[in-house]
Short mmCIF file of C-alpha atoms and ligand atoms in Angstrom, two decimals:
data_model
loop_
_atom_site.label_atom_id
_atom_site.label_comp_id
_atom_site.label_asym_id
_atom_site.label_seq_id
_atom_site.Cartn_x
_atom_site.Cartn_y
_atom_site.Cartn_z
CA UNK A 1 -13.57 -55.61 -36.60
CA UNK A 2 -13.93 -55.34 -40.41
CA UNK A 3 -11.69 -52.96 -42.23
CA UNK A 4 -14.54 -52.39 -45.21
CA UNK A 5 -14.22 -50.03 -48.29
CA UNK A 6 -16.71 -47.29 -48.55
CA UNK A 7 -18.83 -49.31 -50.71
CA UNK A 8 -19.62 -52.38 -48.21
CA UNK A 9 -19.49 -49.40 -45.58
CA UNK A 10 -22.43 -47.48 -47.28
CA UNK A 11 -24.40 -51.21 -48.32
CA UNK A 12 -23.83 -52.33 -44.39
CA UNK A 13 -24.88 -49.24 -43.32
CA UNK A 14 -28.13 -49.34 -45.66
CA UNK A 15 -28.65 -52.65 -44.25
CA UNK A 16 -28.45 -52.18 -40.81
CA UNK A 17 -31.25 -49.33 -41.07
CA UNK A 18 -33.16 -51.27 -42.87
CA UNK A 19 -33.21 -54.29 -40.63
CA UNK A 20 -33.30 -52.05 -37.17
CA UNK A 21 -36.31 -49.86 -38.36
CA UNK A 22 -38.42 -52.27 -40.43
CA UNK A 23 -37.52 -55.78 -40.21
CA UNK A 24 -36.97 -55.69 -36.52
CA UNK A 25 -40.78 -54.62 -35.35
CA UNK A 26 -41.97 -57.32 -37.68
CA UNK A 27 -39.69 -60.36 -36.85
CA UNK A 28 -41.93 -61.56 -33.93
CA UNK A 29 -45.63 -61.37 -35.91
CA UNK A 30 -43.63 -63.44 -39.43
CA UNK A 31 -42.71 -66.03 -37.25
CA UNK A 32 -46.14 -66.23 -35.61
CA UNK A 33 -48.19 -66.00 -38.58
CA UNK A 34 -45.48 -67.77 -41.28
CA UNK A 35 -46.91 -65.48 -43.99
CA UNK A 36 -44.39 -64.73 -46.42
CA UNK A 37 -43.24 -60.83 -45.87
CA UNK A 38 -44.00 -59.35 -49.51
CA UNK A 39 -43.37 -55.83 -47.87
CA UNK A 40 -40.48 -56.46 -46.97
CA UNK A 41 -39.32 -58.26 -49.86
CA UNK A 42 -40.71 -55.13 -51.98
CA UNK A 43 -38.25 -53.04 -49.52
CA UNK A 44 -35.31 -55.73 -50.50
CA UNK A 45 -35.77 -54.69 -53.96
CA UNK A 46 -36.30 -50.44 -53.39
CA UNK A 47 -32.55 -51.34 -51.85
CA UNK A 48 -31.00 -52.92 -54.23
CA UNK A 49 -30.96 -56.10 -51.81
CA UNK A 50 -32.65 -58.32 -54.85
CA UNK A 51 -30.26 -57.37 -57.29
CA UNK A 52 -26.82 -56.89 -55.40
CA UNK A 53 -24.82 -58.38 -57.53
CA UNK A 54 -26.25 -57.39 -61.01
CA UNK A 55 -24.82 -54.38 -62.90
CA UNK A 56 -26.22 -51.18 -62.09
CA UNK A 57 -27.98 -50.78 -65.72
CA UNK A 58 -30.81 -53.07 -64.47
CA UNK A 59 -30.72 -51.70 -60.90
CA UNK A 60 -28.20 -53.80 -59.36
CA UNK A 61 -25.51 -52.62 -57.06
CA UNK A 62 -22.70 -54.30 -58.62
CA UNK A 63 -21.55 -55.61 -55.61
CA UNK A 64 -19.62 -58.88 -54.72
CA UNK A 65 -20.14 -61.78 -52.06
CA UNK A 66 -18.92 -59.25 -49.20
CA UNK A 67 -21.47 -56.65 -50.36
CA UNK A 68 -23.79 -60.26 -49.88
CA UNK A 69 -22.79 -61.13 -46.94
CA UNK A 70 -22.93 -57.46 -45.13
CA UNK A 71 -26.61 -57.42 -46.14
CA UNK A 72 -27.45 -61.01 -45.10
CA UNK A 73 -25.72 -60.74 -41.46
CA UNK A 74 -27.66 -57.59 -41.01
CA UNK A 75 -31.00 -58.68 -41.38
CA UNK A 76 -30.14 -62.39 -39.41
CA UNK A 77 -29.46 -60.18 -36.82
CA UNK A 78 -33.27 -59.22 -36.04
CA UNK A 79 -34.79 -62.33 -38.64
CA UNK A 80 -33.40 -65.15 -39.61
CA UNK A 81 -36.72 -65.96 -42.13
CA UNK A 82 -36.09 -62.40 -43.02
CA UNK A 83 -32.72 -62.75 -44.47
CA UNK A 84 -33.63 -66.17 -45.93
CA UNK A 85 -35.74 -64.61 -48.43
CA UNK A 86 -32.60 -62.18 -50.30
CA UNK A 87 -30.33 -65.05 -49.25
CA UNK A 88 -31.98 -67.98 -51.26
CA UNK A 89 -32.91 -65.18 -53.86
CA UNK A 90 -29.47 -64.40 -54.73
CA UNK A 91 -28.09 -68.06 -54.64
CA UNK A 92 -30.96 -68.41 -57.05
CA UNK A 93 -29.27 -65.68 -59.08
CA UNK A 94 -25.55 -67.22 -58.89
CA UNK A 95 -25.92 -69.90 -61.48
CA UNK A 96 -26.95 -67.00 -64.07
CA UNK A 97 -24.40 -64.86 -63.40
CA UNK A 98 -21.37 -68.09 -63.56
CA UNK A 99 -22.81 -69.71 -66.42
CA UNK A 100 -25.57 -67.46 -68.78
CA UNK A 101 -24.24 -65.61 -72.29
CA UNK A 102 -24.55 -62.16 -72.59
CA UNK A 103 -27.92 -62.54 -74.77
CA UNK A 104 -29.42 -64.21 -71.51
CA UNK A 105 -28.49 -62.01 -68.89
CA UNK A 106 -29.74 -59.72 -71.01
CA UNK A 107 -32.92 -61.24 -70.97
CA UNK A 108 -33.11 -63.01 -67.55
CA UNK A 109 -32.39 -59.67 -65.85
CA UNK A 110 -34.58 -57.08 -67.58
CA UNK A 111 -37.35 -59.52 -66.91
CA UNK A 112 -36.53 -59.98 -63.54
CA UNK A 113 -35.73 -56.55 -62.46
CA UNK A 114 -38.66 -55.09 -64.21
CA UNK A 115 -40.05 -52.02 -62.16
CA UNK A 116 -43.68 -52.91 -61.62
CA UNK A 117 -43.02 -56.32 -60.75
CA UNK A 118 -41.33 -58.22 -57.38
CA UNK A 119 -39.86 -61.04 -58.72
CA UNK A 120 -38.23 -63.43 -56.49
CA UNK A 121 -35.45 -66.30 -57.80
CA UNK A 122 -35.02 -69.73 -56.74
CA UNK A 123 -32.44 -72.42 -56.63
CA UNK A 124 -33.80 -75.95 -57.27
CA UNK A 125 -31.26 -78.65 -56.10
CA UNK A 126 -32.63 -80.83 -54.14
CA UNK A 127 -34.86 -83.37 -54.82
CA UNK A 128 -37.04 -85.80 -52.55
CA UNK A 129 -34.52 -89.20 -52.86
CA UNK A 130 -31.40 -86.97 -53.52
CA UNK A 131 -30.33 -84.33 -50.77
CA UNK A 132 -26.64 -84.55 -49.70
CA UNK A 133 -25.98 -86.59 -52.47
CA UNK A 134 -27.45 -84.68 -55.22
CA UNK A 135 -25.90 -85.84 -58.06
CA UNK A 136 -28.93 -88.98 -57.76
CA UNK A 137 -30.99 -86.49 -58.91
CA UNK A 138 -34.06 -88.28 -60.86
CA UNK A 139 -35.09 -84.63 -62.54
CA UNK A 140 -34.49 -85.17 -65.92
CA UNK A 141 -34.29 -82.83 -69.62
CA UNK A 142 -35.08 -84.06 -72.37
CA UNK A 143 -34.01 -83.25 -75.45
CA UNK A 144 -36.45 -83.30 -78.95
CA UNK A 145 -35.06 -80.99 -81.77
CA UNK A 146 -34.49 -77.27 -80.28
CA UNK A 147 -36.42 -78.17 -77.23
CA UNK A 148 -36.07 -79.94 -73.95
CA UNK A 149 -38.70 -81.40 -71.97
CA UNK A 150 -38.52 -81.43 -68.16
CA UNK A 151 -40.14 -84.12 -65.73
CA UNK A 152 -39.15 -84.37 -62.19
CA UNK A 153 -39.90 -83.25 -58.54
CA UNK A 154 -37.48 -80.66 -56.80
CA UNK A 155 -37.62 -80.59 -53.22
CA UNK A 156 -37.59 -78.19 -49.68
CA UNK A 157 -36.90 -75.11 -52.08
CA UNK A 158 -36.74 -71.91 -50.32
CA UNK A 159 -38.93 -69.01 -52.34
CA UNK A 160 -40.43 -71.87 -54.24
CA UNK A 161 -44.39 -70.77 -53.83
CA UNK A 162 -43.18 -67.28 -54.07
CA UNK A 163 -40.70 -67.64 -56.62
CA UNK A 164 -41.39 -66.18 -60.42
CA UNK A 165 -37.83 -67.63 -62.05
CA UNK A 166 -36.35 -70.99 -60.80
CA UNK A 167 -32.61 -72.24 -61.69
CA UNK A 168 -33.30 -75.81 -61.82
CA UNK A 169 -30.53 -78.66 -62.21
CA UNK A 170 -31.79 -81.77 -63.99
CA UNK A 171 -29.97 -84.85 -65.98
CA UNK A 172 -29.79 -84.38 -69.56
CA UNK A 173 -28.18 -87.62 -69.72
CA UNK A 174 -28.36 -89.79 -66.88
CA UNK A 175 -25.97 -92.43 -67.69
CA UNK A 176 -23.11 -89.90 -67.16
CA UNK A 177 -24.15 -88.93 -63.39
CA UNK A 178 -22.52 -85.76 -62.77
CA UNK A 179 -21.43 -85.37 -66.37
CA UNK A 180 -25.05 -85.54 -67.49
CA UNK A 181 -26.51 -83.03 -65.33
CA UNK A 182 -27.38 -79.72 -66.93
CA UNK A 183 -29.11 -76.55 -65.55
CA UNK A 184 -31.53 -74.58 -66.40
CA UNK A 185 -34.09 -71.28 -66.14
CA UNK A 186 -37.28 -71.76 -65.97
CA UNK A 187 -40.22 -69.75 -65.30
CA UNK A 188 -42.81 -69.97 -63.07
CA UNK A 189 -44.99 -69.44 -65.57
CA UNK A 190 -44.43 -72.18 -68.06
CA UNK A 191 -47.10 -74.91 -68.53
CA UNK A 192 -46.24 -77.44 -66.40
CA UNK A 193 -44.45 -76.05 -63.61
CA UNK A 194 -46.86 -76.99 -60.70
CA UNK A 195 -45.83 -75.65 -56.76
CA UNK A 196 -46.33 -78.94 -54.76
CA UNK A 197 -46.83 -78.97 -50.69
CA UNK A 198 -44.75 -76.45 -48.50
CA UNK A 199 -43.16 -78.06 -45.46
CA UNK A 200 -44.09 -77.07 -41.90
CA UNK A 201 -40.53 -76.45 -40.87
CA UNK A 202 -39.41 -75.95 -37.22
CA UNK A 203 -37.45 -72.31 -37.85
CA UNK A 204 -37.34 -69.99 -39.91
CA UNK A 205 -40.80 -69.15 -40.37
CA UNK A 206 -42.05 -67.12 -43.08
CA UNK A 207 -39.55 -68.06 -45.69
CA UNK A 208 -41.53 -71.34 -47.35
CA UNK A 209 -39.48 -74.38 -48.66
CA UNK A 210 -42.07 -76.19 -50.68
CA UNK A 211 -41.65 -78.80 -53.73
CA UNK A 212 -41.99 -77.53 -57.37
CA UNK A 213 -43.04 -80.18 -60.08
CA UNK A 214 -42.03 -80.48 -63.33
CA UNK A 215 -44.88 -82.11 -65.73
CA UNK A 216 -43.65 -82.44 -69.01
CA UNK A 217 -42.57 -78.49 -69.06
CA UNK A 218 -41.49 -77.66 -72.56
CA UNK A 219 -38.30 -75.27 -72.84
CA UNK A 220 -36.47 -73.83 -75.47
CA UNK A 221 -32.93 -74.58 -75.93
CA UNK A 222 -32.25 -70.62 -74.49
CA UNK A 223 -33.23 -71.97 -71.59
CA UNK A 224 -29.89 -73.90 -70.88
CA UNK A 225 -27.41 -72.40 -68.93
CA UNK A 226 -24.10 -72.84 -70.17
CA UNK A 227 -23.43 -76.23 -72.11
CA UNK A 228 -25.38 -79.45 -71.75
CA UNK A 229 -23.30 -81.73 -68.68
CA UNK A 230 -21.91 -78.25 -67.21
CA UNK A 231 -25.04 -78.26 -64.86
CA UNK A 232 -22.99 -79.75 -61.81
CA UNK A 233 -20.04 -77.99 -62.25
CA UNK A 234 -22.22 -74.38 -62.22
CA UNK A 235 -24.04 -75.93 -59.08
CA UNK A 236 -20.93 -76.41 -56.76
CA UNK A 237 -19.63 -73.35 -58.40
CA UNK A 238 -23.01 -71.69 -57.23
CA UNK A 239 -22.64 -73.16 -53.65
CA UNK A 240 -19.19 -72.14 -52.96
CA UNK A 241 -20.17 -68.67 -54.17
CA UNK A 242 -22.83 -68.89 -51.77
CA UNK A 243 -21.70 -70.52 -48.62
CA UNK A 244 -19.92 -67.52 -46.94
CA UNK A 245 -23.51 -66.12 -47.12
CA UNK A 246 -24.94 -68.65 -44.95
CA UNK A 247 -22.18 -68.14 -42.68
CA UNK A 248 -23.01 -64.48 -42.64
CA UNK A 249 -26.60 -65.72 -41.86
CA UNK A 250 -25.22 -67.61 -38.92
CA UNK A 251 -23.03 -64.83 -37.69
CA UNK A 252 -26.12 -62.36 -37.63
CA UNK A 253 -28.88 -65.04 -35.50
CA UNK A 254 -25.17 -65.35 -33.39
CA UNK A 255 -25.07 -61.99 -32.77
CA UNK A 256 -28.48 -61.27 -32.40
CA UNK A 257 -29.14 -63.70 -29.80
CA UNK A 258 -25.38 -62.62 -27.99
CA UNK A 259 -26.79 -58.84 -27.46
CA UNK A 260 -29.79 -59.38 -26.50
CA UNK A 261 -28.64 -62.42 -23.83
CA UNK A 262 -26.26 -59.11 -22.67
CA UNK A 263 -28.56 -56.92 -22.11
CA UNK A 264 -30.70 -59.16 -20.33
CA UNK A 265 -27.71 -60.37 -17.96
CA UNK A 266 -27.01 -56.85 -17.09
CA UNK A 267 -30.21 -55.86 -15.73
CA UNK A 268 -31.96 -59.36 -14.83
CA UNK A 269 -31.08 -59.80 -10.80
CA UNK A 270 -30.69 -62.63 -8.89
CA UNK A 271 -29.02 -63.66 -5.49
CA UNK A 272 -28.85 -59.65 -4.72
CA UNK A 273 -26.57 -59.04 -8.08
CA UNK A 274 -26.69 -58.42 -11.83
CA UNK A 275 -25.92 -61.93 -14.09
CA UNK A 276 -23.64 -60.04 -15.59
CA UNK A 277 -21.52 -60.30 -11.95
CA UNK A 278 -21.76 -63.84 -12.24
CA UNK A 279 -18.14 -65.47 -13.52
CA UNK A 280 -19.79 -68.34 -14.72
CA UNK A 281 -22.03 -65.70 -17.16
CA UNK A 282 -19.00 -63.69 -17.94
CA UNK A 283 -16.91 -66.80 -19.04
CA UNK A 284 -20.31 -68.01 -21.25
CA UNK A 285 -20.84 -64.25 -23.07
CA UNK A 286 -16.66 -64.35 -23.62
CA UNK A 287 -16.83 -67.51 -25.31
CA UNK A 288 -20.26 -66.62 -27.29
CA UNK A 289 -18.72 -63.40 -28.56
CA UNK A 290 -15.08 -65.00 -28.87
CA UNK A 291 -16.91 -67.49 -31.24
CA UNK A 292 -18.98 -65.45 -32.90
CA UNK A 293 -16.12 -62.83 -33.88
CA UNK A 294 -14.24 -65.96 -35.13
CA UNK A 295 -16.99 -67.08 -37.56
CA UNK A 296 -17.33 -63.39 -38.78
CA UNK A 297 -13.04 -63.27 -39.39
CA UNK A 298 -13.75 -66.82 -41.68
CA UNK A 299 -17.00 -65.65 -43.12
CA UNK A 300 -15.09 -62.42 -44.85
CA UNK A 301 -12.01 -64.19 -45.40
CA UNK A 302 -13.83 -66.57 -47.67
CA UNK A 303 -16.17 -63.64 -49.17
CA UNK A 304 -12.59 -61.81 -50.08
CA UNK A 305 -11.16 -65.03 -51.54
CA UNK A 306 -14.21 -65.14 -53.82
CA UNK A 307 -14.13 -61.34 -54.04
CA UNK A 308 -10.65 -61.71 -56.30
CA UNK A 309 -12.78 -63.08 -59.02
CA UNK A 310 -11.54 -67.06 -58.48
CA UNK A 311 -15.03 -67.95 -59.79
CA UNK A 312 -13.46 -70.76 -62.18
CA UNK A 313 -13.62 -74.17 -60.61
CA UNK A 314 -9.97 -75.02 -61.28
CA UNK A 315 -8.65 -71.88 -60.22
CA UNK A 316 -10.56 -71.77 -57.07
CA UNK A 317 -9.80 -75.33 -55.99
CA UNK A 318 -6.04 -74.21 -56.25
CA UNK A 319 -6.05 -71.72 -54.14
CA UNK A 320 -8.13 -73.71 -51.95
CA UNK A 321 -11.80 -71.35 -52.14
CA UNK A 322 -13.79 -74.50 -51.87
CA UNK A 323 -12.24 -75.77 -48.38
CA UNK A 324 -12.27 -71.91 -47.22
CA UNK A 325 -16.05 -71.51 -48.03
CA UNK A 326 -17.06 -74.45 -46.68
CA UNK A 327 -15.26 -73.70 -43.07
CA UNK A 328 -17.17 -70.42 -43.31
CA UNK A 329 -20.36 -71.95 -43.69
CA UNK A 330 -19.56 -74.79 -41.32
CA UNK A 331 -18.20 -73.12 -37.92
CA UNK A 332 -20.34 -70.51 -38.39
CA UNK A 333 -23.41 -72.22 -38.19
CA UNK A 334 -22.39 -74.52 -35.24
CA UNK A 335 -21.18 -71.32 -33.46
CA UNK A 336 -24.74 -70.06 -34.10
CA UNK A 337 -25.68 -73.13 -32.71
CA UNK A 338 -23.59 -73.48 -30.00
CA UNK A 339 -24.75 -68.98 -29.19
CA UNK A 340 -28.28 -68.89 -29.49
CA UNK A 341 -28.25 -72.63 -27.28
CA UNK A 342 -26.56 -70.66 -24.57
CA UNK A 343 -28.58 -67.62 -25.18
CA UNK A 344 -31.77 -69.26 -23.99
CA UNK A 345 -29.72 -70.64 -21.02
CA UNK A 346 -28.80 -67.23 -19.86
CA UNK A 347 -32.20 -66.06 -19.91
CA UNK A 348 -33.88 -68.68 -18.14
CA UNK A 349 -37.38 -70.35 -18.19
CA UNK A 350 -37.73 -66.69 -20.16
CA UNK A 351 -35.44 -68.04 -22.78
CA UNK A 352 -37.67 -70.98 -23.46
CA UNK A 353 -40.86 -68.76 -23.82
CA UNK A 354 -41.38 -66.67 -27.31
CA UNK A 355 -42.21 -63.85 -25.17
CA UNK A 356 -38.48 -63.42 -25.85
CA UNK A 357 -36.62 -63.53 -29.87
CA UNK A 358 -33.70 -66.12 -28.32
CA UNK A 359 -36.13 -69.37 -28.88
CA UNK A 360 -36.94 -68.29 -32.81
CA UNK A 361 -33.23 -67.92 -32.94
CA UNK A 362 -32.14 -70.76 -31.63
CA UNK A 363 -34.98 -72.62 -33.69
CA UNK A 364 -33.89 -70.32 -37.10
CA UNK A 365 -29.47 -71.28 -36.12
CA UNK A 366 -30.90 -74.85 -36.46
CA UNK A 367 -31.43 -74.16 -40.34
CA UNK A 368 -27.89 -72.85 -40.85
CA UNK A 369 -26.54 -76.28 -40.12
CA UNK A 370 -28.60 -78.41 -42.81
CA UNK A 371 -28.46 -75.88 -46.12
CA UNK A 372 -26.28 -75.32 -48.30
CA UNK A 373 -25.15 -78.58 -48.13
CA UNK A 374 -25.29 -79.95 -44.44
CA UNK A 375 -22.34 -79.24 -41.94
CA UNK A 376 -21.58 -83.24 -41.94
CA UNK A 377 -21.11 -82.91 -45.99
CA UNK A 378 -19.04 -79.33 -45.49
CA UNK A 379 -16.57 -81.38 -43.46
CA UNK A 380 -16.46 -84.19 -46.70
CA UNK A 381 -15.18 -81.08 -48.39
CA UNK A 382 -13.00 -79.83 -46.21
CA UNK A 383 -10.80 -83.08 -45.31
CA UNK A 384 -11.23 -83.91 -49.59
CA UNK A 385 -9.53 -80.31 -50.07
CA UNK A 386 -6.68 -81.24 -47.27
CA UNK A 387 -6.12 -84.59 -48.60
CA UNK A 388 -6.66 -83.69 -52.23
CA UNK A 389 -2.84 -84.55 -53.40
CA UNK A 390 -1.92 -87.64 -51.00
CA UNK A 391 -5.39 -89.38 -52.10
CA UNK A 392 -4.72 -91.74 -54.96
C1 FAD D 1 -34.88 -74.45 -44.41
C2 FAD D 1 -34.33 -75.21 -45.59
C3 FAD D 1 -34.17 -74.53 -46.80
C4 FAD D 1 -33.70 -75.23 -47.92
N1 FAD D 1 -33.60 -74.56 -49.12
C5 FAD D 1 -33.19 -75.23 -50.23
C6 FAD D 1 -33.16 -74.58 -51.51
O1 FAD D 1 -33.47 -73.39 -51.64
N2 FAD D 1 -32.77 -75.29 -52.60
C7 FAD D 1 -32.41 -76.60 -52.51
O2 FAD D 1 -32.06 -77.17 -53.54
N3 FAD D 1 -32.43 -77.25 -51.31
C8 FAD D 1 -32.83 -76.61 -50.18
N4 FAD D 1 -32.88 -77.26 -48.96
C9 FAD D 1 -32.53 -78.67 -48.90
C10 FAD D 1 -31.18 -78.90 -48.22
O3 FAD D 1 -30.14 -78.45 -49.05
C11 FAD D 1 -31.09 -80.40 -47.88
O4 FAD D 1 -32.01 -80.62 -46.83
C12 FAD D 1 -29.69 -80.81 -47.46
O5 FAD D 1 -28.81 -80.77 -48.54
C13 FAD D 1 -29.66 -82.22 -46.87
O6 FAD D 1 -30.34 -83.14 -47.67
P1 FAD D 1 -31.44 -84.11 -47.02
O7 FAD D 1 -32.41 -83.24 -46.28
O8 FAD D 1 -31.98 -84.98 -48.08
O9 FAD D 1 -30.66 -84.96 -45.95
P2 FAD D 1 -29.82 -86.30 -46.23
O10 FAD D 1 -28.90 -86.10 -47.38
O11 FAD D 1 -30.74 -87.45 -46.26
O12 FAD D 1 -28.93 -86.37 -44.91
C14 FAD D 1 -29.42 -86.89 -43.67
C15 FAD D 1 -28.26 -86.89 -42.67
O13 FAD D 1 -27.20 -87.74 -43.16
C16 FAD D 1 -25.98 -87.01 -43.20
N5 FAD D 1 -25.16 -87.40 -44.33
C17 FAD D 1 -25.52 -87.56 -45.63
N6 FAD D 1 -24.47 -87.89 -46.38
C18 FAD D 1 -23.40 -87.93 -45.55
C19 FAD D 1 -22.00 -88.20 -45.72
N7 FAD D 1 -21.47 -88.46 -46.93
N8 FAD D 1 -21.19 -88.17 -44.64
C20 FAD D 1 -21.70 -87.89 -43.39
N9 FAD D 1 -23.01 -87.62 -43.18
C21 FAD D 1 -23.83 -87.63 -44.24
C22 FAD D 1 -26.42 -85.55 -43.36
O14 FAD D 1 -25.40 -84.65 -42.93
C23 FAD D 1 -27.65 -85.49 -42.48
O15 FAD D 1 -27.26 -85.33 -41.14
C24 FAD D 1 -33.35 -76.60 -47.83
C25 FAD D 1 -33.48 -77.25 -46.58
C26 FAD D 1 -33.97 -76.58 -45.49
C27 FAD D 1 -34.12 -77.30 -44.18
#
């Protein structure tokens, strides 16, 4: 149970309507048809959901990684596609908010939060020859008087063929690997920004993770966020920020696919009684919930860590925020795993048909395990954090 303020109370709340009354009825058809939900992302946005953590003077809701997290968990619950969309979006948002000046938030939010206008944000990372080991990233920036000129291929990005602003990480001086990277914002719009193929994925259908090309695109020196070389730094900065979201993610397909496996035990008869009589389906649903309400206790443990404002790399690694987010993100997603596996177990030859949600949620937990830095790499960063002062 969650003690909450009255703040995350209200945004959970808001959340929870939102995903039981309208993303619910449509999680089903967006799976079927993988066409990206633009309603629904225009309902993100009349919420706030687009813009939690931006000041209220451009619409935000000045919330925090909790207030994140709350909203994310809530709409996994019924969608896992669904909750992609804000999810990505806001990670997409992060490196602006740790790294840009005033004069660019400034800018960067009144464009994005303009009222006529959707706009969706991206985070571009990953690249075709450089996943889990990013820092080989071949993207490159460079520089010619006030201007910077970007050439590469960024790969698998979520909101990238619906995306209007990207935050893009790309070497500004290659020589110096992680030193030399350097991020940046760039606009969909910009000559030279080409959206490449979008990958038939296996879950979470209706977000698209597609490739976004970078052909010679011209930017102006504004267009760095923070200082040339900082780029890494703001990225892992970025992803521990983010990571307790994905956990939340996990939590909600967890807990999605744990009530409705529940319900179906307790009226779904066999040998004369209810599943729910069995004591081999009692011990499962105890150790699905028992896991899931363990992932939720790390997911908000690591949101309130990050909540005390330990955004600073050095600061954070002292107090040990990167090993914390990183166990949210990692247990939670196996437990989502481990839940929605069992899930279609307890319902049967039903379970394996999408006449029923537990298949799209077993196929959408599968997700929660690879992003965000896969749940092998998460466990590099744990043991690093453990063994930080006896390595040499
Ligand atoms: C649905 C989806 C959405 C995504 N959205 C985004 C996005 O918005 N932005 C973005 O930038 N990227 C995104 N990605 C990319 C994602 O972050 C990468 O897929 C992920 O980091 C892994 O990289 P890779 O696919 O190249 O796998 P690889 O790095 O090639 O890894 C392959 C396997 O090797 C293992 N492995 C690699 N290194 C190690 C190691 N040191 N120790 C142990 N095992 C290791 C991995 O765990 C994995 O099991 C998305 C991916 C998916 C599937």
């Amino acid at each position: 149970m969650l003690n909450l303020s009255d703040k995350h109370g209200m945004i959970q709340k808001i959340a929870e309507k939102l995903a039981k009354d309208k993303v619910a009825p449509r999680a089903k058809e967006i799976d079927s048809t993988g066409a990206f939900p633009w309603d629904l992302v225009d309902l993100y946005k009349k919420h706030g959901f687009l813009y939690l953590m931006l000041p209220e003077k451009f619409g935000g809701l000045d919330g925090d990684i909790t207030s994140l997290c709350l909203v994310i968990e809530e709409l996994a619950k019924v969608s896992g596609a669904a909750s992609l969309i804000p999810l990505a979006h806001n990670v997409g948002v992060m490196p602006i908010m740790v790294a840009a000046n005033d004069e660019q938030k400034e800018h960067i939010y009144s464009k994005m939060c303009q009222a006529d206008k959707t706009c969706v944000v991206a985070f571009a990372l990953t690249e075709p020859d450089a996943g889990s080991d990013a820092s080989h990233m071949r993207t490159t920036a460079v520089k010619e008087g006030d201007h910077y000129y970007l050439n590469g291929k960024k790969s698998m990005i979520t909101n990238g063929a619906n995306a209007q602003f990207y935050s893009v990480f790309a070497s500004t001086n290659p020589s110096k690997r992680t030193q030399g990277i350097s991020a940046f914002f760039v606009e969909r719009d910009y000559p030279g920004v080409i959206i490449g193929k979008s990958e038939d994925k296996m879950g979470m259908i209706g977000s698209d993770i597609t490739e976004i090309i970078f052909d010679n695109v011209r930017l102006e020196k504004e267009n760095l966020l923070g200082k040339e070389g900082q780029g890494w730094d703001i990225a892992m900065s970025t992803l521990n920020l983010s990571r307790p979201a994905v956990g939340a993610q996990a939590v909600g397909i967890a807990q999605g696919a744990l009530d409705f496996a529940v319900e179906y035990a307790w009226k779904r008869v066999q040998f004369g009684q209810k599943l729910a009589d069995f004591e081999g389906v009692q011990f499962m649903v105890a150790d699905m919930a028992t896991g899931v309400e363990a992932a939720r206790a790390l997911v908000y443990d690591a949101a309130h860590l990050l909540d005390m404002k330990v955004y600073e790399r050095d600061k954070m690694s002292a107090i040990g925020v990167d090993k914390m987010s990183a166990m949210a993100k990692v247990y939670s997603a196996d437990v989502a795993m481990k839940v929605t596996t069992d899930a279609v177990q307890l319902l049967g030859g039903y379970g394996y048909t999408k006449e029923y949600p537990v298949e799209r949620m077993m196929r959408d937990a599968k997700a929660t395990q690879i992003y965000e830095g896969t749940n092998q790499v998460q466990r590099v960063v744990i043991a690093r954090d453990i063994f930080r002062n006896r390595m040499g």
